[in-house]
Short mmCIF file of C-alpha atoms and ligand atoms in Angstrom, two decimals:
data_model
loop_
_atom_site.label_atom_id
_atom_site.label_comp_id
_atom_site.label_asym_id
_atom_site.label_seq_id
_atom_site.Cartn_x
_atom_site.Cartn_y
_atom_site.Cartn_z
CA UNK A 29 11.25 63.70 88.53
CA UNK A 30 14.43 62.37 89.93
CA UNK A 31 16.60 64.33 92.65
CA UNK A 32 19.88 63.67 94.86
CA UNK A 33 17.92 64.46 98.29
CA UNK A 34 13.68 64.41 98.65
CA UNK A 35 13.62 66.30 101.92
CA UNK A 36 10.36 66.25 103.54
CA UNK A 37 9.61 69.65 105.88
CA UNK A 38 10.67 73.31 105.00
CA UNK A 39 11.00 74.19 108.86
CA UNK A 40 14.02 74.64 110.18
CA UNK A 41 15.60 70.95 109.85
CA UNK A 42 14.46 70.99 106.35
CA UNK A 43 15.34 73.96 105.02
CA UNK A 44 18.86 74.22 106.91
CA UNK A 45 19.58 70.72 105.27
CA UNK A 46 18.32 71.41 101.41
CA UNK A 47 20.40 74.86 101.70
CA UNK A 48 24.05 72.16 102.65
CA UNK A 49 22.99 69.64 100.01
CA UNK A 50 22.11 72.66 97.54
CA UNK A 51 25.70 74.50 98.24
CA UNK A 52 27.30 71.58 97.78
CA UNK A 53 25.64 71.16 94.16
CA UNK A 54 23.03 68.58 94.54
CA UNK A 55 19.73 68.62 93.66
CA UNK A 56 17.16 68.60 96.38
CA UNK A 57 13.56 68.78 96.41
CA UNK A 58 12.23 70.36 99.61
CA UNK A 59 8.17 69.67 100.44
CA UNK A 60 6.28 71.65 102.31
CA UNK A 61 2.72 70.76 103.03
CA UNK A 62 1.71 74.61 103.51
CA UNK A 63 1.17 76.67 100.97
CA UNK A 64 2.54 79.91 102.06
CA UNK A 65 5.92 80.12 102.73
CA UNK A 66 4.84 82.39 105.57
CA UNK A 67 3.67 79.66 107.73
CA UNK A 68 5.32 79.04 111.05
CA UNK A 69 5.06 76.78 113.97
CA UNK A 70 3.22 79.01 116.77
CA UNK A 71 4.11 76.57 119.90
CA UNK A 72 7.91 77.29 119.71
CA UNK A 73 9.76 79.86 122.69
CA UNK A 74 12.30 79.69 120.01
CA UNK A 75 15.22 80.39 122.41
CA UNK A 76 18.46 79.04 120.55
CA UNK A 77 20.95 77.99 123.11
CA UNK A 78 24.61 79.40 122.52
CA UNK A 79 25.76 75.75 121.12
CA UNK A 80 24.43 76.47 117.79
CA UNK A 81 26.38 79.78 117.54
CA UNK A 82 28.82 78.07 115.61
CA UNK A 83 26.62 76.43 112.79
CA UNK A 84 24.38 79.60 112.51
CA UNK A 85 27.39 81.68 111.88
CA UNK A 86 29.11 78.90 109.71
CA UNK A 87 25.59 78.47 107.40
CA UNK A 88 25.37 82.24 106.85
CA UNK A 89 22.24 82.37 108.95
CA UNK A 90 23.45 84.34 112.03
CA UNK A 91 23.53 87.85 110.52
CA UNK A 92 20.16 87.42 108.26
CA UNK A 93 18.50 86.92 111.81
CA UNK A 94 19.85 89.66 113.47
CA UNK A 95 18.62 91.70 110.45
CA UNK A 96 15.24 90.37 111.05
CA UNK A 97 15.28 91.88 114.35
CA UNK A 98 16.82 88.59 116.56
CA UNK A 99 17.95 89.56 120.15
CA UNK A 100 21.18 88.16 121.25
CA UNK A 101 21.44 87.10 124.73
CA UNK A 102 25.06 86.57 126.22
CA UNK A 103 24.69 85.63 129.41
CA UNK A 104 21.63 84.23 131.84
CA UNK A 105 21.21 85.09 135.51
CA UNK A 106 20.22 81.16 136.85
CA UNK A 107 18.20 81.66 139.84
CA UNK A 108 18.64 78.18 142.39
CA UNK A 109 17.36 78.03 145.95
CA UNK A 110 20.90 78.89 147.03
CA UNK A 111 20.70 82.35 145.26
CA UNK A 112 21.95 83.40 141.81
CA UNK A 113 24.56 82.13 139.36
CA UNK A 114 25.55 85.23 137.60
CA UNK A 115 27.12 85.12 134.07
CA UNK A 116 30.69 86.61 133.37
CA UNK A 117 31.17 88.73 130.89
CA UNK A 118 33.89 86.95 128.72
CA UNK A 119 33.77 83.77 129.86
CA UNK A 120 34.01 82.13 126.55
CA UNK A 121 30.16 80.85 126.70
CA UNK A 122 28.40 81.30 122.99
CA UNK A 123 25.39 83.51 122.98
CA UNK A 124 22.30 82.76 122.41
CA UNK A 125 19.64 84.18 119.79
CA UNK A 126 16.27 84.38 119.34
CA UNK A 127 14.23 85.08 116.40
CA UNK A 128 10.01 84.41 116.61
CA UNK A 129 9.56 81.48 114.24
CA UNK A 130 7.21 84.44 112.08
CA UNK A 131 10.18 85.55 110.95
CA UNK A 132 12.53 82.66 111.18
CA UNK A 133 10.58 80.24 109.16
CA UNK A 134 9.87 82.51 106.08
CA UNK A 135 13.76 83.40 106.12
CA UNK A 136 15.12 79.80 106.14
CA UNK A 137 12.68 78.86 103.07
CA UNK A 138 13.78 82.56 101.14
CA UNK A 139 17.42 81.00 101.76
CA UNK A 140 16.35 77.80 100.85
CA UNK A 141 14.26 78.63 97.67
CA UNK A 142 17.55 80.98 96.60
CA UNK A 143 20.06 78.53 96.60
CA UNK A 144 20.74 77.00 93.18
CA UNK A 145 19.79 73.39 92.87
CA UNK A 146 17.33 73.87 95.59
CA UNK A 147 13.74 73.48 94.39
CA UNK A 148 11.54 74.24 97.47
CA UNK A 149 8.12 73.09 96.92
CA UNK A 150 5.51 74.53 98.78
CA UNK A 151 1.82 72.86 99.18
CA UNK A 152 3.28 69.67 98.90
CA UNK A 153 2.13 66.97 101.53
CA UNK A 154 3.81 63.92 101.37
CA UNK A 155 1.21 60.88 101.65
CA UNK A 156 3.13 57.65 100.50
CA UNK A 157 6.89 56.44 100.91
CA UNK A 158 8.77 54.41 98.54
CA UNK A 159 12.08 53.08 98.58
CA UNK A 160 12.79 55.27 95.81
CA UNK A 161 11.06 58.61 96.99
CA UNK A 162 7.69 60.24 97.68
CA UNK A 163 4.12 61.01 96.56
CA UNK A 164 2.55 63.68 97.66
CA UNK A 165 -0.97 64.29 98.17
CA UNK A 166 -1.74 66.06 94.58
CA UNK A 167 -0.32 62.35 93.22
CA UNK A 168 3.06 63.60 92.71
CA UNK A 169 5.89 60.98 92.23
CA UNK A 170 9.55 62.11 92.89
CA UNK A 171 12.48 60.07 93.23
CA UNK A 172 15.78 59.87 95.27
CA UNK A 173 18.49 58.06 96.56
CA UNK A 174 18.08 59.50 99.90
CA UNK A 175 14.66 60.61 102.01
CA UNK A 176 15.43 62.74 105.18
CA UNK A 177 12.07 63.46 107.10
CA UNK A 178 12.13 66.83 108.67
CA UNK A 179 8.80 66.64 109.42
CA UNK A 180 8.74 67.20 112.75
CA UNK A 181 7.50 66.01 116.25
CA UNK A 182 4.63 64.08 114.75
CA UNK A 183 6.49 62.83 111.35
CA UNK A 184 4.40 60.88 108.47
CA UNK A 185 7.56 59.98 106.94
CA UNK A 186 8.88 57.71 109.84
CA UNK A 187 5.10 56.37 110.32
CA UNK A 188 5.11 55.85 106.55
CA UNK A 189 8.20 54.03 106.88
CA UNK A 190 7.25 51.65 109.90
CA UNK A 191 9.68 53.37 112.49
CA UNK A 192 8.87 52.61 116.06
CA UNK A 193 8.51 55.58 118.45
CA UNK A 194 9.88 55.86 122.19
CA UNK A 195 7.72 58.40 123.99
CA UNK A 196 8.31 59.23 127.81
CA UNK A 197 6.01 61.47 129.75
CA UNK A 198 6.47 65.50 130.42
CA UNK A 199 5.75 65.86 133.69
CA UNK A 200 5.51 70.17 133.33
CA UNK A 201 3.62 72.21 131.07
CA UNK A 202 4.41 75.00 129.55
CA UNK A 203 2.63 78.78 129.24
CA UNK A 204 4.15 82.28 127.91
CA UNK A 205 3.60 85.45 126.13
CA UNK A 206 5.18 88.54 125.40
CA UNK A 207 5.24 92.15 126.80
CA UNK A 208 6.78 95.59 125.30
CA UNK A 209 8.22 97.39 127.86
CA UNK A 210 9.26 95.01 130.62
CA UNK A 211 12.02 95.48 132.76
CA UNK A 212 14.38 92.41 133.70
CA UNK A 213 15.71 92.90 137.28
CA UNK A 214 17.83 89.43 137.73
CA UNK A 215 21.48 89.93 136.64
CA UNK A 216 22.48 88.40 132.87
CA UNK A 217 20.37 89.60 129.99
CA UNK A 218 17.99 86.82 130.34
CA UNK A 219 16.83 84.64 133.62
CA UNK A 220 16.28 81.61 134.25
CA UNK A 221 14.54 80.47 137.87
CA UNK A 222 15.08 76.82 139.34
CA UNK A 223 11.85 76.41 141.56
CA UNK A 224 12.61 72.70 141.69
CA UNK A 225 10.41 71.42 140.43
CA UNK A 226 9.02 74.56 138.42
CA UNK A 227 10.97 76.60 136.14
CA UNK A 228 10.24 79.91 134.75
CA UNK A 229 12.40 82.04 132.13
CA UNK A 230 12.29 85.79 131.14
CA UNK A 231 14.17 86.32 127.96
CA UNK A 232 14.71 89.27 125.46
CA UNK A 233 12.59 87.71 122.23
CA UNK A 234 13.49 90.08 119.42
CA UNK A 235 11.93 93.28 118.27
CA UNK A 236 12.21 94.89 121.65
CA UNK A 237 9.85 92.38 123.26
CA UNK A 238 10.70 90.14 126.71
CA UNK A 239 9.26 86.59 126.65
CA UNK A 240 7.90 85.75 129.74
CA UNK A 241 7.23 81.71 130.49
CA UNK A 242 6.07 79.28 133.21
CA UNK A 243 6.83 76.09 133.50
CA UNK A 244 5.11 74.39 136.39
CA UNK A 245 5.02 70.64 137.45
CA UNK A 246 1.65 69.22 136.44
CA UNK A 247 0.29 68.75 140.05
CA UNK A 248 -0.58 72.60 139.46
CA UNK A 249 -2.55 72.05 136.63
CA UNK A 250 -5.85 72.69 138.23
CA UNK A 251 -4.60 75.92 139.18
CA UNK A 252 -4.35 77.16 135.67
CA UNK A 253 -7.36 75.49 134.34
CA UNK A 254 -9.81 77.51 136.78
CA UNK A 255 -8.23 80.70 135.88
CA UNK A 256 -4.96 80.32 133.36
CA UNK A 257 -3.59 84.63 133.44
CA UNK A 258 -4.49 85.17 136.97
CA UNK A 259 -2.39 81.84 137.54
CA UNK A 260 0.37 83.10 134.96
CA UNK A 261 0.48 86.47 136.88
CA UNK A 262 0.52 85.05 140.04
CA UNK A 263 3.10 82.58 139.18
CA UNK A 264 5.49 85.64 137.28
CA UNK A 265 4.58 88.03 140.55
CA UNK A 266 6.31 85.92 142.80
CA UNK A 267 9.53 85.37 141.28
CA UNK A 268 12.58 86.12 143.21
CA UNK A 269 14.67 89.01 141.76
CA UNK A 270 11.12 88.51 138.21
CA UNK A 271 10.80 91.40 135.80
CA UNK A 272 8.77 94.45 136.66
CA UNK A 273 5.61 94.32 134.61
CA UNK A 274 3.61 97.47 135.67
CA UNK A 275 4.42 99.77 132.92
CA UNK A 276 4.93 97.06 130.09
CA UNK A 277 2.59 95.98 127.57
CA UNK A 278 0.79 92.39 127.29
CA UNK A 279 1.33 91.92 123.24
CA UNK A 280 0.30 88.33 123.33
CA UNK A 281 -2.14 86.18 124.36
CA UNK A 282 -0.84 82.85 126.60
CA UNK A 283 0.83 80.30 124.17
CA UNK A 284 1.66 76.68 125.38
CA UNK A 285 0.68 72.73 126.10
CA UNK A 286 -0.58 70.99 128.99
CA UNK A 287 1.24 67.69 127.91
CA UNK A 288 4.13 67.63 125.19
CA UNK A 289 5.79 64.50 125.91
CA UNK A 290 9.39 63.39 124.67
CA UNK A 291 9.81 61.43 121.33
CA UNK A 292 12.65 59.68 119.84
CA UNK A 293 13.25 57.58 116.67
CA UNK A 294 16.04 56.32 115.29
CA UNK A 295 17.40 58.75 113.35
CA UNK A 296 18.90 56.34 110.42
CA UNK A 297 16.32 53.74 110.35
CA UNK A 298 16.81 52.51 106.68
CA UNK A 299 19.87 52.59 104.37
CA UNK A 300 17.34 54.64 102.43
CA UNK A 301 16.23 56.98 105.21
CA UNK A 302 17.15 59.52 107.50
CA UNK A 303 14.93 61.51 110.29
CA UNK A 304 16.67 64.98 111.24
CA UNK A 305 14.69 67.37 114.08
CA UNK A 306 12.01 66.52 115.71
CA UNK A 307 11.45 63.77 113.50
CA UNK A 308 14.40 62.16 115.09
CA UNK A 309 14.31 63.87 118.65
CA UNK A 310 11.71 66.01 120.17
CA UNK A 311 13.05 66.97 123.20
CA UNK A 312 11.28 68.12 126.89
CA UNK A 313 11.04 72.14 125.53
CA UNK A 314 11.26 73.42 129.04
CA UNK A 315 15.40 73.49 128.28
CA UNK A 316 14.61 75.41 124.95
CA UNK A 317 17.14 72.56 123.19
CA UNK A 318 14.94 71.98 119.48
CA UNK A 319 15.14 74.36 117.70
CA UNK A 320 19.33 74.18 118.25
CA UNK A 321 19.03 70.14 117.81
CA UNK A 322 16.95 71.11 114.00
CA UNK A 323 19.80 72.99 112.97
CA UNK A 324 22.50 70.32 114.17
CA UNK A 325 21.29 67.37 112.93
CA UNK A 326 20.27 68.52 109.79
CA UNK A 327 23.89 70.00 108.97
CA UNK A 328 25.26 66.51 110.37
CA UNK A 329 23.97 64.93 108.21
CA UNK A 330 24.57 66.87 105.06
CA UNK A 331 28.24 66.71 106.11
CA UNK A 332 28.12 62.84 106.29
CA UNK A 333 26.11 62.28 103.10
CA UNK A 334 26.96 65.03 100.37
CA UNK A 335 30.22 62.52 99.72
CA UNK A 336 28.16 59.84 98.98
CA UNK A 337 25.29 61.39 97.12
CA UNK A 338 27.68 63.28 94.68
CA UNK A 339 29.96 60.47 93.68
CA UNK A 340 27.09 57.61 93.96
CA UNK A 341 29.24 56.13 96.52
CA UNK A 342 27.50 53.87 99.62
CA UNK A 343 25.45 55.62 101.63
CA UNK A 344 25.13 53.25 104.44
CA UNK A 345 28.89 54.45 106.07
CA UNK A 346 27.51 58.58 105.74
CA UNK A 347 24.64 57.04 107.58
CA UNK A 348 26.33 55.55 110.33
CA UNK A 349 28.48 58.50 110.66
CA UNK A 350 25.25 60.97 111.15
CA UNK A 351 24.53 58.37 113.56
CA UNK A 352 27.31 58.84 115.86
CA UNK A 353 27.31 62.59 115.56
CA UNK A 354 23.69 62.42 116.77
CA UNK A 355 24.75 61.19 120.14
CA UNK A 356 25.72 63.80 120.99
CA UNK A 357 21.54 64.85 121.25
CA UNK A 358 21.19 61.37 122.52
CA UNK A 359 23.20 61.72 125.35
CA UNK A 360 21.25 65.36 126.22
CA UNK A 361 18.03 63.93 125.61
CA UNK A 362 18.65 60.88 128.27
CA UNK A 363 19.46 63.80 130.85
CA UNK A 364 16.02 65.54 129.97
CA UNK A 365 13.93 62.98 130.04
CA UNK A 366 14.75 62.31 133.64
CA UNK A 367 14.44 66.22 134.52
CA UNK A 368 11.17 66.31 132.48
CA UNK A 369 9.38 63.44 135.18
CA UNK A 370 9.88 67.29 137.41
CA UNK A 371 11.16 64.94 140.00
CA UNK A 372 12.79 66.87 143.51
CA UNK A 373 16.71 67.03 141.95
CA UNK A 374 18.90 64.85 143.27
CA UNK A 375 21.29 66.34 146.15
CA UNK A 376 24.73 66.40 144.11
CA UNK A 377 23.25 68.42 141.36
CA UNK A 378 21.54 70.86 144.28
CA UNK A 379 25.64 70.99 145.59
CA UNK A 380 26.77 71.67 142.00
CA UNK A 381 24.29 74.75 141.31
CA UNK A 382 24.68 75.96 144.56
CA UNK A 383 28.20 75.45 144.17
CA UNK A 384 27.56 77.49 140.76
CA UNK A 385 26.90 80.57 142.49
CA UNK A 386 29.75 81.32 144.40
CA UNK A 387 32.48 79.71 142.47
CA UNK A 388 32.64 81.07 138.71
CA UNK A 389 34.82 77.99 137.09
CA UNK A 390 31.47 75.92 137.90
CA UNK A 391 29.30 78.61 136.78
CA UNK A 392 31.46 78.46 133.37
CA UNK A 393 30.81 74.89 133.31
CA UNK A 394 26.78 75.08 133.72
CA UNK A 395 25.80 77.62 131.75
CA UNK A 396 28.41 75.59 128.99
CA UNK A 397 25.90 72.38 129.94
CA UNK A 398 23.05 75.02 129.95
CA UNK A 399 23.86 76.26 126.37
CA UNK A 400 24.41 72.55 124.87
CA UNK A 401 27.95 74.06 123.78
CA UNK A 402 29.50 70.82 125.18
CA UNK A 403 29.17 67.41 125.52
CA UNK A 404 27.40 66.64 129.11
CA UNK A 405 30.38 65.76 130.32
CA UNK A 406 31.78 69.55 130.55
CA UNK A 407 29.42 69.30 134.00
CA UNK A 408 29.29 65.71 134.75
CA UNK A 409 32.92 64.88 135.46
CA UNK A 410 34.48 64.09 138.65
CA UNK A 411 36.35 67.63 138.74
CA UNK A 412 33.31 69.14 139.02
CA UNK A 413 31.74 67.07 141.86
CA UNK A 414 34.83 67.31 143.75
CA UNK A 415 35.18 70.38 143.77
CA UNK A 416 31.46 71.22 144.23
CA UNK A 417 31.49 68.91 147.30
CA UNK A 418 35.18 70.69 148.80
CA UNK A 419 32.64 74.01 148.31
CA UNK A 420 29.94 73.14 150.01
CA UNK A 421 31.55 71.52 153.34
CA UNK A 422 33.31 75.31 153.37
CA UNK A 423 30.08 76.62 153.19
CA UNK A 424 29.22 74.84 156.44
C1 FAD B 7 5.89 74.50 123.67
C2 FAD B 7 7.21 74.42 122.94
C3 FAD B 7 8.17 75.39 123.13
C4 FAD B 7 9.42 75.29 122.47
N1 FAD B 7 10.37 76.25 122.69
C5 FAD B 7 11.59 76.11 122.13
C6 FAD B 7 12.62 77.05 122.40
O1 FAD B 7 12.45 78.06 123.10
N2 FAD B 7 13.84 76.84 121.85
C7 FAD B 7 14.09 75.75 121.06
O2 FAD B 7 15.23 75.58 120.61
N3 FAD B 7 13.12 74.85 120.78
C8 FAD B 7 11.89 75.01 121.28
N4 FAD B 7 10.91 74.11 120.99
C9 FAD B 7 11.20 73.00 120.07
C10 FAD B 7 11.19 73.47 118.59
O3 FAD B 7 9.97 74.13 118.31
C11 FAD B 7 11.33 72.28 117.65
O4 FAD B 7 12.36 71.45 118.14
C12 FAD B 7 11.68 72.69 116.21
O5 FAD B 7 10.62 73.38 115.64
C13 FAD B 7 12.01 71.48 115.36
O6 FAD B 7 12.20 71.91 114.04
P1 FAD B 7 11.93 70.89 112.85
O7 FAD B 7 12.35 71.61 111.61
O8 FAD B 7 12.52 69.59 113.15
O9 FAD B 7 10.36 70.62 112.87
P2 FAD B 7 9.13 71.64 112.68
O10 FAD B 7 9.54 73.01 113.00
O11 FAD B 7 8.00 71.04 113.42
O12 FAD B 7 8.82 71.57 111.13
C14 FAD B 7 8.27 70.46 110.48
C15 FAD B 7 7.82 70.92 109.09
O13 FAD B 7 7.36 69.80 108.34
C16 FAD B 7 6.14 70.12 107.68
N5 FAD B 7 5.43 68.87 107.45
C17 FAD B 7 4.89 68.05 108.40
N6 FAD B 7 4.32 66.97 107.81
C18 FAD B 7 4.51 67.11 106.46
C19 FAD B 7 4.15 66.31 105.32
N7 FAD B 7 3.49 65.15 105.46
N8 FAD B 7 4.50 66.75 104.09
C20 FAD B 7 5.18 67.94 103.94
N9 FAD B 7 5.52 68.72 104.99
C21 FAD B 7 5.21 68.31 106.23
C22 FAD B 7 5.47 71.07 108.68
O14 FAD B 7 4.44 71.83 108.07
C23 FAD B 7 6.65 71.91 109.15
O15 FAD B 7 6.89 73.01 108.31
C24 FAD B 7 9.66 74.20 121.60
C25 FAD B 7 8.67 73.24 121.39
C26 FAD B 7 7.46 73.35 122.05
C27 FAD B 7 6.41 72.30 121.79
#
């Protein structure tokens, strides 16, 4: 059978790229190696930073989600040894959203499956590569002028297809769950704390619950081994300024990883080829970036390629140009890595986030970084440290 697109992954990278290609009247196969279109990923916080407002809205997703139930959070209190950065009401920073993947996966593939030209394929694992297309396990054969792996962190299609992988460590891991009934007493409608090295977030997750996560350095690993919920609860009971928990309702059990380290491919690595989500980046989750990055790349490169792949022109200039647009996640995932190895911060970013909590223009500028609704250098600009610096020699 012979298609436009074979896209390989009905998650969120997948689908949000078959529903582009399908508006813009090409025919797409999307494979899924589940069979239920109910299936989810289950080790997702799914947290979608404020820089993918704009695409969610644009793609028609935005309002489905909130119908689902999604909580919208517009502004996080950042908790930093100097005390907190509290969020402005107004300031022009996109919200954030967050939607469990239960519900967000099954919507993306109704969209998907909906959208004429679209032919979503469910129980479908792909097995072998060719230049041409796929095969799937059942001994399928379809055919395309471009694959796009959406297959995720541990992606068949770019093993299939010889692409080398550059993994750096995770020096945190990651534990959370959800309560009914908690109460959030740091300012914002979310928090974030910056234990340097250890993070920890309480967020609004939807439905009326609060996520609750830790994200300790691994040198406290043995804690939570000999007894992971009384370490949780001890962790969450000392926050500065954490939720109250008394009267709220555990509705989870703890989800997470001891070790999830980084991975990145190249995301264009044949003229015949191209790796969007995970597949191409999976990021350090502790900053909650994926999830955004799925939806980003995959609509980058629908915008390069649709040209191309409806007027059988070359593809190899659409590639390049998803390329470039995917520095953008390059660029962000360079900064992570280093903040994954959950090293002591270096003293000019301790002077910016302190600087962040007395001086709102700064504050503006991180939770911008914070959100991914800028390039890095919104934050990392000589401006910023300036002024920073001038702040803190005030401060004594
Ligand atoms: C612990 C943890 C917490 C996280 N928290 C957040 C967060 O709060 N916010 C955030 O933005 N991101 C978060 N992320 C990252 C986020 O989950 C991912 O970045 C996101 O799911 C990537 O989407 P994707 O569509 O690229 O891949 P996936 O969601 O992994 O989807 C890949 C799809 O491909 C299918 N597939 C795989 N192989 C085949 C095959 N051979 N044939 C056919 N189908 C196949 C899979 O079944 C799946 O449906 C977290 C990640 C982790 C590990």
């Amino acid at each position: 059978m012979d298609y436009d697109v074979i896209i390989v992954g009905a998650s969120i990278a997948g689908c949000t790229a078959a529903i582009e290609y399908g508006r813009a009247g090409l025919r797409v196969a999307l494979l899924e190696r589940h069979r239920s279109p109910q299936a989810h990923k289950t080790l997702c916080g799914h947290f979608i930073l404020g820089g993918t407002h704009d695409v969610l809205r644009r793609l028609g997703f935005w309002q489905p989600m909130l119908d689902r139930g999604a909580a919208v959070t517009t502004g996080l209190g950042v908790w930093t040894g100097s005390g907190w950065i509290v969020p402005t009401p107004g300031n022009g920073v996109p919200p954030a959203i967050s939607l469990r993947r239960s519900k967000l996966d099954p919507l993306l593939r109704e969209i998907a499956a909906a959208t004429p030209g679209v032919d979503l394929l469910m129980g479908h694992r792909v097995t072998g590569l060719a230049e041409t297309g796929v095969v799937t396990d059942a001994g399928t054969r379809l055919h395309a002028r471009l694959v796009v792996g959406a297959d995720g962190h541990h992606s068949t299609v770019a093993r299939l297809a010889g692409v080398g992988e550059d993994v750096a460590p995770n020096e945190r891991f990651l534990f959370w769950t959800y309560y009914e009934g908690a109460l959030m007493n740091g300012p914002g409608d979310g928090q974030v704390w910056q234990l340097d090295p250890d993070v920890a977030v309480c967020i609004q997750a939807g439905d009326g619950l609060t996520l609750v996560g830790v994200f300790p350095a691994k040198h406290r690993l043995a804690e939570f081994t000999e007894d992971r919920a009384a370490a949780f609860d001890r962790f969450v009971a000392r926050l500065p300024g954490g939720p109250s928990l008394s009267g709220a309702r555990q509705v989870s059990n703890l989800i997470g990883t001891t070790d999830y380290p980084c991975v990145r491919r190249d995301p264009t690595p044949r003229p015949w080829l191209a790796l969007i989500g995970d597949a191409a980046t999976a990021s350090d989750p502790v900053p909650a970036v994926g999830c955004g990055w799925a939806f980003r790349s995959a609509a980058w490169l629908a915008e390069a390629t649709t040209g191309p792949l409806r007027d059988g022109g070359d593809l190899r200039p659409a590639l390049r140009q998803y390329r470039r647009a995917h520095r953008f996640i390059d660029r962000y995932d360079d900064l992570g890595r280093q903040d994954a190895l959950a090293r002591p911060p270096a003293a000019l970013r301790r002077v910016i986030r302190a600087a962040g909590v007395t001086d709102p223009w700064i504050a503006r500028r991180l939770a911008m970084f914070g959100m991914r609704a800028a390039a890095p250098s919104v934050l990392l600009n000589p401006k910023v440290v300036v002024r920073a610096l001038l702040r803190s020699r005030l401060a004594g």
